[in-house]
Amino acid sequence: MIVVIQRVSEASVKIEGAIKSAIGTGMMVLVGIENEDNQEDISWLSKKIINLRIFPDENGVMNKSLIEVNGDLLLISQFTLHASTKKGNRPSYIKAARPEVAIPLYEKLIQTLEFDLGKKIGTGEFGADMKVSLVNDGPVTIQIDSKNKV
């Protein structure tokens, strides 16, 4: 799994013109799922996301986690994170998992994040045409690949 984490002061996702989810201070996380992903990737990423110290402490140093600031989380599926652009100008998405593999993993990631965070998170809708809006705070943007954890 690849995630792109953005520290936000607010974020929302619209589907067919209606707001599906909206959050205040916290993280907007894009997630790309590939065929080899499994429960180990989900568990590792969930812990990494909620404990990542990217929020300012009282001295303005990025030293606090999402849990410590009681922040919100918006999780959006995005298969294009697995785009390969090595050949030609049209990206290939061969590494992105098909919906029958990706949807159960996406749903399990939602459940795991909610359990680890101790509250509901906002989500998009897998496979939907979504309009995502956010105010990137910092800006702070971090990419993590669960296959590069060592």
mmCIF file of C-alpha atoms in Angstrom:
data_model
loop_
_atom_site.group_PDB
_atom_site.id
_atom_site.type_symbol
_atom_site.label_atom_id
_atom_site.label_comp_id
_atom_site.label_asym_id
_atom_site.label_seq_id
_atom_site.Cartn_x
_atom_site.Cartn_y
_atom_site.Cartn_z
ATOM 1 C CA MET A 1 0.000 0.000 0.000
ATOM 2 C CA ILE A 2 1.054 3.486 -0.762
ATOM 3 C CA VAL A 3 -0.341 6.402 1.207
ATOM 4 C CA VAL A 4 0.056 10.112 0.718
ATOM 5 C CA ILE A 5 -0.625 11.952 3.955
ATOM 6 C CA GLN A 6 -1.409 15.649 4.034
ATOM 7 C CA ARG A 7 -1.723 17.598 7.259
ATOM 8 C CA VAL A 8 -4.858 19.689 6.850
ATOM 9 C CA SER A 9 -6.782 22.398 8.624
ATOM 10 C CA GLU A 10 -9.871 21.140 6.767
ATOM 11 C CA ALA A 11 -10.753 18.657 4.041
ATOM 12 C CA SER A 12 -13.847 17.264 2.364
ATOM 13 C CA VAL A 13 -14.948 14.931 -0.383
ATOM 14 C CA LYS A 14 -17.981 15.389 -2.628
ATOM 15 C CA ILE A 15 -19.661 12.716 -4.705
ATOM 16 C CA GLU A 16 -22.244 13.797 -7.300
ATOM 17 C CA GLY A 17 -22.257 17.304 -5.805
ATOM 18 C CA ALA A 18 -23.030 16.204 -2.228
ATOM 19 C CA ILE A 19 -20.542 16.220 0.632
ATOM 20 C CA LYS A 20 -19.814 12.607 1.624
ATOM 21 C CA SER A 21 -17.335 13.460 4.398
ATOM 22 C CA ALA A 22 -15.724 16.549 5.880
ATOM 23 C CA ILE A 23 -13.101 16.978 8.594
ATOM 24 C CA GLY A 24 -11.388 19.757 10.487
ATOM 25 C CA THR A 25 -7.784 19.687 11.703
ATOM 26 C CA GLY A 26 -6.113 16.381 10.971
ATOM 27 C CA MET A 27 -4.947 14.301 8.027
ATOM 28 C CA MET A 28 -6.255 13.671 4.550
ATOM 29 C CA VAL A 29 -4.855 10.309 3.444
ATOM 30 C CA LEU A 30 -4.884 9.000 -0.119
ATOM 31 C CA VAL A 31 -4.385 5.227 -0.310
ATOM 32 C CA GLY A 32 -3.385 3.084 -3.272
ATOM 33 C CA ILE A 33 -3.792 -0.677 -2.895
ATOM 34 C CA GLU A 34 -1.878 -3.293 -4.871
ATOM 35 C CA ASN A 35 -2.438 -7.028 -5.312
ATOM 36 C CA GLU A 36 0.241 -8.097 -2.812
ATOM 37 C CA ASP A 37 -1.176 -6.006 0.048
ATOM 38 C CA ASN A 38 -2.511 -7.825 3.100
ATOM 39 C CA GLN A 39 -3.441 -7.474 6.773
ATOM 40 C CA GLU A 40 0.202 -6.912 7.737
ATOM 41 C CA ASP A 41 0.332 -3.819 5.486
ATOM 42 C CA ILE A 42 -2.936 -2.542 6.971
ATOM 43 C CA SER A 43 -1.827 -2.986 10.593
ATOM 44 C CA TRP A 44 1.592 -1.425 10.013
ATOM 45 C CA LEU A 45 0.235 1.555 8.060
ATOM 46 C CA SER A 46 -2.567 2.269 10.508
ATOM 47 C CA LYS A 47 -0.121 2.490 13.421
ATOM 48 C CA LYS A 48 2.304 4.566 11.331
ATOM 49 C CA ILE A 49 -0.411 7.016 10.212
ATOM 50 C CA ILE A 50 -1.957 7.719 13.595
ATOM 51 C CA ASN A 51 1.397 7.949 15.400
ATOM 52 C CA LEU A 52 3.214 10.048 12.777
ATOM 53 C CA ARG A 53 4.447 13.165 14.559
ATOM 54 C CA ILE A 54 3.610 15.913 12.084
ATOM 55 C CA PHE A 55 1.574 18.273 14.266
ATOM 56 C CA PRO A 56 3.177 21.201 16.103
ATOM 57 C CA ASP A 57 3.791 21.144 19.834
ATOM 58 C CA GLU A 58 3.689 24.244 22.056
ATOM 59 C CA ASN A 59 7.062 25.315 20.605
ATOM 60 C CA GLY A 60 5.935 24.967 16.995
ATOM 61 C CA VAL A 61 8.019 21.807 16.455
ATOM 62 C CA MET A 62 6.385 18.906 14.572
ATOM 63 C CA ASN A 63 6.320 16.616 17.574
ATOM 64 C CA LYS A 64 2.693 15.541 18.080
ATOM 65 C CA SER A 65 0.680 12.739 16.517
ATOM 66 C CA LEU A 66 -2.880 12.665 15.230
ATOM 67 C CA ILE A 67 -3.931 10.971 18.481
ATOM 68 C CA GLU A 68 -2.218 13.592 20.638
ATOM 69 C CA VAL A 69 -3.987 16.477 18.885
ATOM 70 C CA ASN A 70 -7.298 14.552 18.729
ATOM 71 C CA GLY A 71 -7.292 15.189 14.996
ATOM 72 C CA ASP A 72 -9.661 13.940 12.318
ATOM 73 C CA LEU A 73 -8.821 11.659 9.410
ATOM 74 C CA LEU A 74 -10.234 11.527 5.884
ATOM 75 C CA LEU A 75 -9.291 8.393 3.901
ATOM 76 C CA ILE A 76 -9.665 8.405 0.117
ATOM 77 C CA SER A 77 -8.932 5.448 -2.181
ATOM 78 C CA GLN A 78 -6.764 6.414 -5.158
ATOM 79 C CA PHE A 79 -5.531 3.682 -7.486
ATOM 80 C CA THR A 80 -3.509 6.226 -9.500
ATOM 81 C CA LEU A 81 -0.863 6.234 -6.739
ATOM 82 C CA HIS A 82 0.375 3.016 -8.369
ATOM 83 C CA ALA A 83 0.801 4.629 -11.787
ATOM 84 C CA SER A 84 3.889 3.562 -13.704
ATOM 85 C CA THR A 85 5.213 6.237 -16.049
ATOM 86 C CA LYS A 86 8.410 4.522 -17.181
ATOM 87 C CA LYS A 87 7.248 3.900 -20.738
ATOM 88 C CA GLY A 88 5.475 6.447 -22.869
ATOM 89 C CA ASN A 89 3.191 9.194 -21.684
ATOM 90 C CA ARG A 90 0.135 7.178 -20.703
ATOM 91 C CA PRO A 91 0.397 5.855 -17.136
ATOM 92 C CA SER A 92 -0.019 2.134 -16.561
ATOM 93 C CA TYR A 93 -1.967 0.964 -13.533
ATOM 94 C CA ILE A 94 -0.969 -2.700 -13.736
ATOM 95 C CA LYS A 95 0.183 -2.737 -10.080
ATOM 96 C CA ALA A 96 -3.121 -1.371 -8.737
ATOM 97 C CA ALA A 97 -5.366 -4.062 -7.263
ATOM 98 C CA ARG A 98 -8.642 -4.866 -8.988
ATOM 99 C CA PRO A 99 -11.788 -3.885 -7.044
ATOM 100 C CA GLU A 100 -12.474 -7.448 -5.865
ATOM 101 C CA VAL A 101 -9.115 -7.397 -4.058
ATOM 102 C CA ALA A 102 -8.900 -3.701 -3.191
ATOM 103 C CA ILE A 103 -12.368 -3.064 -1.745
ATOM 104 C CA PRO A 104 -12.112 -5.575 1.140
ATOM 105 C CA LEU A 105 -8.619 -4.249 1.978
ATOM 106 C CA TYR A 106 -9.844 -0.641 1.854
ATOM 107 C CA GLU A 107 -12.758 -1.484 4.154
ATOM 108 C CA LYS A 108 -10.429 -3.320 6.546
ATOM 109 C CA LEU A 109 -8.087 -0.302 6.590
ATOM 110 C CA ILE A 110 -11.042 1.924 7.528
ATOM 111 C CA GLN A 111 -11.993 -0.424 10.387
ATOM 112 C CA THR A 112 -8.393 -0.659 11.609
ATOM 113 C CA LEU A 113 -7.844 3.107 11.536
ATOM 114 C CA GLU A 114 -11.095 3.690 13.414
ATOM 115 C CA PHE A 115 -10.147 1.115 16.041
ATOM 116 C CA ASP A 116 -6.587 2.429 16.447
ATOM 117 C CA LEU A 117 -7.696 6.083 16.460
ATOM 118 C CA GLY A 118 -10.667 5.414 18.729
ATOM 119 C CA LYS A 119 -13.209 7.271 16.597
ATOM 120 C CA LYS A 120 -14.944 7.309 13.224
ATOM 121 C CA ILE A 121 -13.034 8.583 10.227
ATOM 122 C CA GLY A 122 -14.278 10.253 7.088
ATOM 123 C CA THR A 123 -14.082 8.345 3.813
ATOM 124 C CA GLY A 124 -14.688 8.666 0.148
ATOM 125 C CA GLU A 125 -16.384 5.948 -1.875
ATOM 126 C CA PHE A 126 -14.261 3.341 -3.599
ATOM 127 C CA GLY A 127 -14.399 3.747 -7.384
ATOM 128 C CA ALA A 128 -16.542 6.887 -7.321
ATOM 129 C CA ASP A 129 -15.751 10.107 -9.171
ATOM 130 C CA MET A 130 -14.818 12.227 -6.159
ATOM 131 C CA LYS A 131 -14.067 15.911 -5.768
ATOM 132 C CA VAL A 132 -11.586 16.289 -2.915
ATOM 133 C CA SER A 133 -10.935 19.686 -1.336
ATOM 134 C CA LEU A 134 -8.378 20.453 1.324
ATOM 135 C CA VAL A 135 -6.342 23.147 2.953
ATOM 136 C CA ASN A 136 -2.858 21.679 3.321
ATOM 137 C CA ASP A 137 -1.478 23.005 6.595
ATOM 138 C CA GLY A 138 2.218 23.774 6.389
ATOM 139 C CA PRO A 139 2.289 22.471 3.729
ATOM 140 C CA VAL A 140 3.057 19.027 5.110
ATOM 141 C CA THR A 141 2.833 16.104 2.674
ATOM 142 C CA ILE A 142 4.387 12.688 3.304
ATOM 143 C CA GLN A 143 4.386 9.528 1.181
ATOM 144 C CA ILE A 144 4.715 6.095 2.786
ATOM 145 C CA ASP A 145 4.959 2.722 1.040
ATOM 146 C CA SER A 146 4.274 -0.302 3.247
ATOM 147 C CA LYS A 147 6.638 -2.339 1.068
ATOM 148 C CA ASN A 148 9.554 -0.075 2.136
ATOM 149 C CA LYS A 149 9.207 -0.428 5.903
ATOM 150 C CA VAL A 150 12.653 -1.886 6.528
#
